């Protein structure tokens, strides 16, 4: 799609953004839907957020929808006029809808996106022992989704570099839902990875080629699923080690796809045609795996 002065603008705010595959996916969808819209990267420093959100309120702004990624999924909330019930439960936003009165509504499609991908993989979480690395915006969405499901995992142990954030998160989520299955661990060894069925990495560790493993690879075992929500690189060190051991693995491309489809549906305010969804998935896989 060629951008002109009438084009509606959509995009993603975050920092860093060089890794993002969202433009490829959404621009393919806009083209297939034959809408005059372009999806752009908005790499913002934290001190630029205030001005950016002020400009969004301008009636002449061409921006009608945004995604939000690291590290702003929680930080954007004070700038919004309304939250969907699910985003309010999560306490983090990855999708913003801007209506023609410039009202900003925050949604969270990360949680449902994660669950849709688990369903696609045929993963049943009932009675499973789950270990989670991280307590940021993505972890909030995943933990909220898992706590709200009628199928209950046996336990979800959570470790974060900043341990207090996990304690605070469990208390906060506990005010809005049943969090009996959540357990904070202060040292990574207490995640009991050697006993868990599913390990989910929600941290940014693994995005850089020089990043170390957060966990001891000897704890990985072949009867587990290792889910790394990072999708670029397609195979983090964690996933490589897990594959070597014979574990099931997945990266975050499926979650990215489903959260993107759901975001697009919020912006379009309608269900997206299956043909367009297939095109979005193909574009992502082409960009990520070269086929
Ligand atoms: P997102 O919105 O994508 O979840 P985020 O809210 O910035 O991003 O969260 C990033 C997560 O990665 C956090 O859990 C963060 O840990 P802290 O809460 O201690 O900051 C984690 N993280 C980032 N860099 C890390 C590192 N070098 N080692 C361990 N954890 C790290």
PDB file of C-alpha atoms in Angstrom, residues 8-276:
ATOM      1  CA  UNK A   8      -5.021   6.025   8.011  1.00  0.00           C
ATOM      2  CA  UNK A   9      -1.984   5.273  10.150  1.00  0.00           C
ATOM      3  CA  UNK A  10      -1.632   2.338  12.522  1.00  0.00           C
ATOM      4  CA  UNK A  11       1.535   1.268  14.270  1.00  0.00           C
ATOM      5  CA  UNK A  12       3.420  -0.025  17.244  1.00  0.00           C
ATOM      6  CA  UNK A  13       5.060   1.882  20.076  1.00  0.00           C
ATOM      7  CA  UNK A  14       7.924   0.369  22.015  1.00  0.00           C
ATOM      8  CA  UNK A  15      11.657   0.423  22.483  1.00  0.00           C
ATOM      9  CA  UNK A  16      13.519  -1.286  20.888  1.00  0.00           C
ATOM     10  CA  UNK A  17      11.370  -2.049  17.832  1.00  0.00           C
ATOM     11  CA  UNK A  18      13.844  -3.274  15.243  1.00  0.00           C
ATOM     12  CA  UNK A  19      12.809  -6.882  15.978  1.00  0.00           C
ATOM     13  CA  UNK A  20       9.086  -6.279  15.324  1.00  0.00           C
ATOM     14  CA  UNK A  21       7.310  -8.313  12.646  1.00  0.00           C
ATOM     15  CA  UNK A  22       3.985  -6.533  13.225  1.00  0.00           C
ATOM     16  CA  UNK A  23       4.382  -4.161  10.214  1.00  0.00           C
ATOM     17  CA  UNK A  24       4.821  -7.091   7.808  1.00  0.00           C
ATOM     18  CA  UNK A  25       1.719  -8.812   9.148  1.00  0.00           C
ATOM     19  CA  UNK A  26      -0.565  -5.776   9.317  1.00  0.00           C
ATOM     20  CA  UNK A  27       0.519  -4.162   6.048  1.00  0.00           C
ATOM     21  CA  UNK A  28      -0.210  -7.476   4.288  1.00  0.00           C
ATOM     22  CA  UNK A  29      -3.680  -7.447   5.871  1.00  0.00           C
ATOM     23  CA  UNK A  30      -4.389  -3.821   4.882  1.00  0.00           C
ATOM     24  CA  UNK A  31      -3.410  -4.590   1.298  1.00  0.00           C
ATOM     25  CA  UNK A  32      -5.608  -7.696   1.168  1.00  0.00           C
ATOM     26  CA  UNK A  33      -8.512  -5.774   2.704  1.00  0.00           C
ATOM     27  CA  UNK A  34      -7.936  -2.953   0.194  1.00  0.00           C
ATOM     28  CA  UNK A  35      -8.011  -0.294   2.892  1.00  0.00           C
ATOM     29  CA  UNK A  36      -5.998   2.906   2.594  1.00  0.00           C
ATOM     30  CA  UNK A  37      -3.919   2.351   5.714  1.00  0.00           C
ATOM     31  CA  UNK A  38      -0.271   1.923   6.640  1.00  0.00           C
ATOM     32  CA  UNK A  39       1.289   0.291   9.718  1.00  0.00           C
ATOM     33  CA  UNK A  40       4.429   1.962  11.052  1.00  0.00           C
ATOM     34  CA  UNK A  41       7.029   1.624  13.791  1.00  0.00           C
ATOM     35  CA  UNK A  42       7.004   4.311  16.477  1.00  0.00           C
ATOM     36  CA  UNK A  43      10.184   3.779  18.496  1.00  0.00           C
ATOM     37  CA  UNK A  44       9.660   6.074  21.490  1.00  0.00           C
ATOM     38  CA  UNK A  45      11.786   7.001  24.444  1.00  0.00           C
ATOM     39  CA  UNK A  46       9.906   7.077  27.725  1.00  0.00           C
ATOM     40  CA  UNK A  47      10.079  10.883  27.907  1.00  0.00           C
ATOM     41  CA  UNK A  48       8.402  11.059  24.479  1.00  0.00           C
ATOM     42  CA  UNK A  49       5.269   9.153  25.543  1.00  0.00           C
ATOM     43  CA  UNK A  50       3.539  12.206  26.985  1.00  0.00           C
ATOM     44  CA  UNK A  51       3.861  14.306  23.803  1.00  0.00           C
ATOM     45  CA  UNK A  52       2.963  11.344  21.577  1.00  0.00           C
ATOM     46  CA  UNK A  53      -0.299  10.731  23.452  1.00  0.00           C
ATOM     47  CA  UNK A  54      -1.136  14.465  23.503  1.00  0.00           C
ATOM     48  CA  UNK A  55      -0.768  14.543  19.692  1.00  0.00           C
ATOM     49  CA  UNK A  56      -3.089  11.515  19.387  1.00  0.00           C
ATOM     50  CA  UNK A  57      -5.911  13.644  20.808  1.00  0.00           C
ATOM     51  CA  UNK A  58      -5.611  16.150  17.947  1.00  0.00           C
ATOM     52  CA  UNK A  59      -8.734  15.805  15.730  1.00  0.00           C
ATOM     53  CA  UNK A  60      -6.511  15.946  12.636  1.00  0.00           C
ATOM     54  CA  UNK A  61      -4.285  13.033  13.759  1.00  0.00           C
ATOM     55  CA  UNK A  62      -4.229  10.261  11.107  1.00  0.00           C
ATOM     56  CA  UNK A  63      -3.466   7.568  13.726  1.00  0.00           C
ATOM     57  CA  UNK A  64      -6.438   5.251  14.452  1.00  0.00           C
ATOM     58  CA  UNK A  65      -4.885   2.268  16.144  1.00  0.00           C
ATOM     59  CA  UNK A  66      -1.753   1.202  17.974  1.00  0.00           C
ATOM     60  CA  UNK A  67      -0.035  -1.833  19.332  1.00  0.00           C
ATOM     61  CA  UNK A  68       2.122  -1.486  22.409  1.00  0.00           C
ATOM     62  CA  UNK A  69       5.170  -3.570  23.224  1.00  0.00           C
ATOM     63  CA  UNK A  70       8.188  -3.713  25.546  1.00  0.00           C
ATOM     64  CA  UNK A  71       8.511  -1.795  27.833  1.00  0.00           C
ATOM     65  CA  UNK A  72       5.270   0.234  27.661  1.00  0.00           C
ATOM     66  CA  UNK A  73       2.378  -2.245  28.063  1.00  0.00           C
ATOM     67  CA  UNK A  74       1.714  -0.990  31.581  1.00  0.00           C
ATOM     68  CA  UNK A  75       3.092   2.533  31.163  1.00  0.00           C
ATOM     69  CA  UNK A  76       0.537   3.565  28.504  1.00  0.00           C
ATOM     70  CA  UNK A  77      -2.451   2.946  30.774  1.00  0.00           C
ATOM     71  CA  UNK A  78      -2.623   6.440  32.361  1.00  0.00           C
ATOM     72  CA  UNK A  79      -2.927   7.972  28.867  1.00  0.00           C
ATOM     73  CA  UNK A  80      -6.060   6.001  27.939  1.00  0.00           C
ATOM     74  CA  UNK A  81      -9.728   7.036  28.256  1.00  0.00           C
ATOM     75  CA  UNK A  82     -11.128   3.527  28.722  1.00  0.00           C
ATOM     76  CA  UNK A  83     -10.077  -0.093  29.136  1.00  0.00           C
ATOM     77  CA  UNK A  84     -11.765  -3.278  27.951  1.00  0.00           C
ATOM     78  CA  UNK A  85     -12.836  -5.474  30.880  1.00  0.00           C
ATOM     79  CA  UNK A  86     -10.076  -7.990  30.081  1.00  0.00           C
ATOM     80  CA  UNK A  87      -7.321  -5.329  29.802  1.00  0.00           C
ATOM     81  CA  UNK A  88      -8.503  -3.973  33.156  1.00  0.00           C
ATOM     82  CA  UNK A  89      -8.146  -7.445  34.671  1.00  0.00           C
ATOM     83  CA  UNK A  90      -4.662  -7.886  33.177  1.00  0.00           C
ATOM     84  CA  UNK A  91      -3.420  -4.409  34.042  1.00  0.00           C
ATOM     85  CA  UNK A  92      -1.583  -4.138  30.729  1.00  0.00           C
ATOM     86  CA  UNK A  93      -2.479  -3.032  27.208  1.00  0.00           C
ATOM     87  CA  UNK A  94      -1.040  -4.171  23.890  1.00  0.00           C
ATOM     88  CA  UNK A  95      -3.723  -2.718  21.581  1.00  0.00           C
ATOM     89  CA  UNK A  96      -5.250   0.764  21.485  1.00  0.00           C
ATOM     90  CA  UNK A  97      -8.340   1.646  19.462  1.00  0.00           C
ATOM     91  CA  UNK A  98      -8.829   5.329  18.625  1.00  0.00           C
ATOM     92  CA  UNK A  99     -12.328   6.288  17.516  1.00  0.00           C
ATOM     93  CA  UNK A 100     -13.370   9.280  15.404  1.00  0.00           C
ATOM     94  CA  UNK A 101     -13.875  11.367  18.558  1.00  0.00           C
ATOM     95  CA  UNK A 102     -10.254  10.547  19.470  1.00  0.00           C
ATOM     96  CA  UNK A 103     -11.295   8.416  22.423  1.00  0.00           C
ATOM     97  CA  UNK A 104      -8.504   5.954  23.288  1.00  0.00           C
ATOM     98  CA  UNK A 105      -9.561   2.478  24.456  1.00  0.00           C
ATOM     99  CA  UNK A 106      -7.011  -0.061  25.648  1.00  0.00           C
ATOM    100  CA  UNK A 107      -7.373  -3.778  24.930  1.00  0.00           C
ATOM    101  CA  UNK A 108      -5.216  -6.765  25.681  1.00  0.00           C
ATOM    102  CA  UNK A 109      -4.977  -9.368  22.927  1.00  0.00           C
ATOM    103  CA  UNK A 110      -1.761 -10.975  24.235  1.00  0.00           C
ATOM    104  CA  UNK A 111      -3.621 -13.217  26.674  1.00  0.00           C
ATOM    105  CA  UNK A 112      -6.236 -14.520  24.208  1.00  0.00           C
ATOM    106  CA  UNK A 113      -3.487 -14.717  21.553  1.00  0.00           C
ATOM    107  CA  UNK A 114      -1.436 -16.974  23.813  1.00  0.00           C
ATOM    108  CA  UNK A 115      -4.447 -19.200  24.565  1.00  0.00           C
ATOM    109  CA  UNK A 116      -5.399 -19.462  20.866  1.00  0.00           C
ATOM    110  CA  UNK A 117      -1.873 -20.623  20.100  1.00  0.00           C
ATOM    111  CA  UNK A 118      -1.920 -23.222  22.916  1.00  0.00           C
ATOM    112  CA  UNK A 119      -5.206 -24.495  21.488  1.00  0.00           C
ATOM    113  CA  UNK A 120      -3.683 -24.693  17.993  1.00  0.00           C
ATOM    114  CA  UNK A 121      -0.798 -26.719  19.455  1.00  0.00           C
ATOM    115  CA  UNK A 122      -3.267 -29.045  21.187  1.00  0.00           C
ATOM    116  CA  UNK A 123      -1.819 -28.257  24.623  1.00  0.00           C
ATOM    117  CA  UNK A 124      -4.134 -29.089  27.528  1.00  0.00           C
ATOM    118  CA  UNK A 125      -3.096 -27.170  30.645  1.00  0.00           C
ATOM    119  CA  UNK A 126      -5.420 -29.033  33.030  1.00  0.00           C
ATOM    120  CA  UNK A 127      -3.458 -30.159  36.119  1.00  0.00           C
ATOM    121  CA  UNK A 128      -0.165 -29.174  34.489  1.00  0.00           C
ATOM    122  CA  UNK A 129       2.779 -27.782  36.459  1.00  0.00           C
ATOM    123  CA  UNK A 130       3.791 -24.535  34.795  1.00  0.00           C
ATOM    124  CA  UNK A 131       6.901 -22.408  35.383  1.00  0.00           C
ATOM    125  CA  UNK A 132       7.034 -18.801  34.201  1.00  0.00           C
ATOM    126  CA  UNK A 133      10.077 -16.571  33.751  1.00  0.00           C
ATOM    127  CA  UNK A 134       9.292 -12.861  34.046  1.00  0.00           C
ATOM    128  CA  UNK A 135       6.641 -10.594  35.505  1.00  0.00           C
ATOM    129  CA  UNK A 136       6.277  -7.826  32.912  1.00  0.00           C
ATOM    130  CA  UNK A 137       3.364  -6.890  30.677  1.00  0.00           C
ATOM    131  CA  UNK A 138       3.355 -10.139  28.695  1.00  0.00           C
ATOM    132  CA  UNK A 139       3.529 -12.256  31.852  1.00  0.00           C
ATOM    133  CA  UNK A 140       0.533 -10.384  33.273  1.00  0.00           C
ATOM    134  CA  UNK A 141      -1.547 -11.215  30.189  1.00  0.00           C
ATOM    135  CA  UNK A 142      -0.530 -14.884  30.159  1.00  0.00           C
ATOM    136  CA  UNK A 143      -1.030 -15.354  33.913  1.00  0.00           C
ATOM    137  CA  UNK A 144      -4.425 -13.629  33.851  1.00  0.00           C
ATOM    138  CA  UNK A 145      -5.575 -15.827  30.968  1.00  0.00           C
ATOM    139  CA  UNK A 146      -4.399 -18.991  32.694  1.00  0.00           C
ATOM    140  CA  UNK A 147      -6.070 -17.999  35.986  1.00  0.00           C
ATOM    141  CA  UNK A 148      -9.391 -17.220  34.286  1.00  0.00           C
ATOM    142  CA  UNK A 149      -9.625 -20.477  32.333  1.00  0.00           C
ATOM    143  CA  UNK A 150     -12.034 -23.075  33.683  1.00  0.00           C
ATOM    144  CA  UNK A 151      -9.315 -25.695  33.045  1.00  0.00           C
ATOM    145  CA  UNK A 152      -6.973 -25.254  36.009  1.00  0.00           C
ATOM    146  CA  UNK A 153      -3.243 -25.953  35.901  1.00  0.00           C
ATOM    147  CA  UNK A 154      -1.994 -27.651  39.092  1.00  0.00           C
ATOM    148  CA  UNK A 155       0.419 -24.796  39.800  1.00  0.00           C
ATOM    149  CA  UNK A 156       2.133 -21.845  38.195  1.00  0.00           C
ATOM    150  CA  UNK A 157       5.494 -20.905  39.706  1.00  0.00           C
ATOM    151  CA  UNK A 158       6.831 -17.515  38.711  1.00  0.00           C
ATOM    152  CA  UNK A 159      10.377 -16.178  38.901  1.00  0.00           C
ATOM    153  CA  UNK A 160      11.424 -12.645  38.039  1.00  0.00           C
ATOM    154  CA  UNK A 161      14.806 -10.895  38.269  1.00  0.00           C
ATOM    155  CA  UNK A 162      13.098  -8.259  40.408  1.00  0.00           C
ATOM    156  CA  UNK A 163      11.475 -10.654  42.882  1.00  0.00           C
ATOM    157  CA  UNK A 164       9.233  -8.065  44.534  1.00  0.00           C
ATOM    158  CA  UNK A 165       7.389  -7.545  41.217  1.00  0.00           C
ATOM    159  CA  UNK A 166       6.071 -11.111  41.311  1.00  0.00           C
ATOM    160  CA  UNK A 167       4.828 -10.755  44.893  1.00  0.00           C
ATOM    161  CA  UNK A 168       3.151  -7.450  44.003  1.00  0.00           C
ATOM    162  CA  UNK A 169       1.658  -8.885  40.798  1.00  0.00           C
ATOM    163  CA  UNK A 170       0.071 -11.832  42.603  1.00  0.00           C
ATOM    164  CA  UNK A 171      -1.437  -9.528  45.238  1.00  0.00           C
ATOM    165  CA  UNK A 172      -2.736  -7.186  42.513  1.00  0.00           C
ATOM    166  CA  UNK A 173      -4.224  -9.938  40.320  1.00  0.00           C
ATOM    167  CA  UNK A 174      -5.628 -11.558  43.475  1.00  0.00           C
ATOM    168  CA  UNK A 175      -7.827  -8.497  43.937  1.00  0.00           C
ATOM    169  CA  UNK A 176      -9.509  -9.268  40.603  1.00  0.00           C
ATOM    170  CA  UNK A 177      -9.484 -13.068  40.252  1.00  0.00           C
ATOM    171  CA  UNK A 178      -8.697 -16.377  41.926  1.00  0.00           C
ATOM    172  CA  UNK A 179      -4.891 -16.672  42.003  1.00  0.00           C
ATOM    173  CA  UNK A 180      -4.610 -19.774  44.223  1.00  0.00           C
ATOM    174  CA  UNK A 181      -2.510 -21.567  41.603  1.00  0.00           C
ATOM    175  CA  UNK A 182       0.103 -18.761  41.404  1.00  0.00           C
ATOM    176  CA  UNK A 183       3.262 -19.037  43.473  1.00  0.00           C
ATOM    177  CA  UNK A 184       6.149 -16.548  43.599  1.00  0.00           C
ATOM    178  CA  UNK A 185       9.650 -17.974  43.856  1.00  0.00           C
ATOM    179  CA  UNK A 186      12.587 -15.831  44.948  1.00  0.00           C
ATOM    180  CA  UNK A 187      15.365 -17.964  43.534  1.00  0.00           C
ATOM    181  CA  UNK A 188      15.284 -19.467  40.085  1.00  0.00           C
ATOM    182  CA  UNK A 189      16.109 -22.971  41.440  1.00  0.00           C
ATOM    183  CA  UNK A 190      12.695 -22.992  43.168  1.00  0.00           C
ATOM    184  CA  UNK A 191      10.909 -22.883  39.795  1.00  0.00           C
ATOM    185  CA  UNK A 192      11.306 -26.709  39.867  1.00  0.00           C
ATOM    186  CA  UNK A 193      11.897 -26.771  36.112  1.00  0.00           C
ATOM    187  CA  UNK A 194      12.996 -30.403  36.343  1.00  0.00           C
ATOM    188  CA  UNK A 195       9.447 -31.263  37.515  1.00  0.00           C
ATOM    189  CA  UNK A 196       7.398 -28.907  35.346  1.00  0.00           C
ATOM    190  CA  UNK A 197       5.328 -29.744  32.282  1.00  0.00           C
ATOM    191  CA  UNK A 198       5.464 -26.320  30.652  1.00  0.00           C
ATOM    192  CA  UNK A 199       8.125 -23.595  30.910  1.00  0.00           C
ATOM    193  CA  UNK A 200       7.160 -20.178  29.554  1.00  0.00           C
ATOM    194  CA  UNK A 201       9.751 -17.446  28.986  1.00  0.00           C
ATOM    195  CA  UNK A 202       8.093 -14.028  29.013  1.00  0.00           C
ATOM    196  CA  UNK A 203      11.319 -12.073  29.587  1.00  0.00           C
ATOM    197  CA  UNK A 204      13.249 -10.268  26.888  1.00  0.00           C
ATOM    198  CA  UNK A 205      16.305 -12.431  27.620  1.00  0.00           C
ATOM    199  CA  UNK A 206      17.150 -14.222  24.376  1.00  0.00           C
ATOM    200  CA  UNK A 207      16.340 -11.362  22.012  1.00  0.00           C
ATOM    201  CA  UNK A 208      19.999 -10.393  21.754  1.00  0.00           C
ATOM    202  CA  UNK A 209      22.452 -12.929  20.278  1.00  0.00           C
ATOM    203  CA  UNK A 210      24.767 -12.431  23.258  1.00  0.00           C
ATOM    204  CA  UNK A 211      22.037 -13.075  25.864  1.00  0.00           C
ATOM    205  CA  UNK A 212      22.810 -15.876  28.324  1.00  0.00           C
ATOM    206  CA  UNK A 213      20.366 -18.599  29.423  1.00  0.00           C
ATOM    207  CA  UNK A 214      18.413 -17.562  32.503  1.00  0.00           C
ATOM    208  CA  UNK A 215      18.127 -21.173  33.659  1.00  0.00           C
ATOM    209  CA  UNK A 216      20.476 -24.126  33.981  1.00  0.00           C
ATOM    210  CA  UNK A 217      19.996 -26.150  30.772  1.00  0.00           C
ATOM    211  CA  UNK A 218      20.517 -29.389  32.743  1.00  0.00           C
ATOM    212  CA  UNK A 219      17.072 -28.872  34.285  1.00  0.00           C
ATOM    213  CA  UNK A 220      15.307 -29.108  30.917  1.00  0.00           C
ATOM    214  CA  UNK A 221      13.819 -32.512  30.112  1.00  0.00           C
ATOM    215  CA  UNK A 222      12.215 -34.205  27.128  1.00  0.00           C
ATOM    216  CA  UNK A 223       8.701 -34.493  28.612  1.00  0.00           C
ATOM    217  CA  UNK A 224       8.153 -30.747  28.764  1.00  0.00           C
ATOM    218  CA  UNK A 225       6.977 -27.982  26.471  1.00  0.00           C
ATOM    219  CA  UNK A 226       9.241 -24.941  26.360  1.00  0.00           C
ATOM    220  CA  UNK A 227       7.322 -21.889  25.167  1.00  0.00           C
ATOM    221  CA  UNK A 228       9.475 -18.837  24.479  1.00  0.00           C
ATOM    222  CA  UNK A 229       7.311 -15.846  23.596  1.00  0.00           C
ATOM    223  CA  UNK A 230      10.272 -14.303  21.729  1.00  0.00           C
ATOM    224  CA  UNK A 231       9.855 -14.758  17.960  1.00  0.00           C
ATOM    225  CA  UNK A 232      12.873 -12.831  16.691  1.00  0.00           C
ATOM    226  CA  UNK A 233      15.293 -14.593  16.699  1.00  0.00           C
ATOM    227  CA  UNK A 234      13.128 -17.566  15.737  1.00  0.00           C
ATOM    228  CA  UNK A 235      15.241 -19.861  17.916  1.00  0.00           C
ATOM    229  CA  UNK A 236      16.579 -18.461  21.174  1.00  0.00           C
ATOM    230  CA  UNK A 237      19.342 -20.191  23.081  1.00  0.00           C
ATOM    231  CA  UNK A 238      16.657 -21.528  25.440  1.00  0.00           C
ATOM    232  CA  UNK A 239      14.791 -23.145  22.534  1.00  0.00           C
ATOM    233  CA  UNK A 240      17.998 -24.554  21.043  1.00  0.00           C
ATOM    234  CA  UNK A 241      18.942 -26.194  24.348  1.00  0.00           C
ATOM    235  CA  UNK A 242      15.401 -27.514  24.833  1.00  0.00           C
ATOM    236  CA  UNK A 243      15.404 -29.019  21.329  1.00  0.00           C
ATOM    237  CA  UNK A 244      18.767 -30.660  21.950  1.00  0.00           C
ATOM    238  CA  UNK A 245      17.279 -32.399  24.964  1.00  0.00           C
ATOM    239  CA  UNK A 246      14.240 -33.518  22.938  1.00  0.00           C
ATOM    240  CA  UNK A 247      11.651 -31.260  24.589  1.00  0.00           C
ATOM    241  CA  UNK A 248       8.695 -29.871  22.661  1.00  0.00           C
ATOM    242  CA  UNK A 249       9.355 -26.252  21.815  1.00  0.00           C
ATOM    243  CA  UNK A 250       7.623 -23.274  20.339  1.00  0.00           C
ATOM    244  CA  UNK A 251       8.571 -19.670  19.811  1.00  0.00           C
ATOM    245  CA  UNK A 252       6.199 -16.708  20.037  1.00  0.00           C
ATOM    246  CA  UNK A 253       5.283 -16.414  16.353  1.00  0.00           C
ATOM    247  CA  UNK A 254       1.912 -18.127  16.861  1.00  0.00           C
ATOM    248  CA  UNK A 255       1.066 -15.841  19.775  1.00  0.00           C
ATOM    249  CA  UNK A 256       2.148 -12.824  17.698  1.00  0.00           C
ATOM    250  CA  UNK A 257      -0.132 -13.949  14.886  1.00  0.00           C
ATOM    251  CA  UNK A 258      -3.230 -14.458  17.044  1.00  0.00           C
ATOM    252  CA  UNK A 259      -2.745 -11.256  19.060  1.00  0.00           C
ATOM    253  CA  UNK A 260      -2.320  -9.427  15.728  1.00  0.00           C
ATOM    254  CA  UNK A 261      -5.520 -10.857  14.246  1.00  0.00           C
ATOM    255  CA  UNK A 262      -7.433  -9.918  17.392  1.00  0.00           C
ATOM    256  CA  UNK A 263      -5.926  -6.404  17.364  1.00  0.00           C
ATOM    257  CA  UNK A 264      -6.928  -5.949  13.722  1.00  0.00           C
ATOM    258  CA  UNK A 265     -10.462  -7.090  14.566  1.00  0.00           C
ATOM    259  CA  UNK A 266     -10.646  -4.437  17.287  1.00  0.00           C
ATOM    260  CA  UNK A 267      -9.493  -1.727  14.856  1.00  0.00           C
ATOM    261  CA  UNK A 268     -11.822  -2.894  12.074  1.00  0.00           C
ATOM    262  CA  UNK A 269     -14.610  -3.615  14.572  1.00  0.00           C
ATOM    263  CA  UNK A 270     -15.413  -6.789  12.679  1.00  0.00           C
ATOM    264  CA  UNK A 271     -14.312 -10.395  12.173  1.00  0.00           C
ATOM    265  CA  UNK A 272     -11.426 -10.728   9.714  1.00  0.00           C
ATOM    266  CA  UNK A 273     -11.864 -13.014   6.721  1.00  0.00           C
ATOM    267  CA  UNK A 274     -10.033 -16.346   7.028  1.00  0.00           C
ATOM    268  CA  UNK A 275      -8.197 -15.699   3.739  1.00  0.00           C
ATOM    269  CA  UNK A 276      -6.704 -12.526   5.197  1.00  0.00           C
TER     270      UNK A 276
END
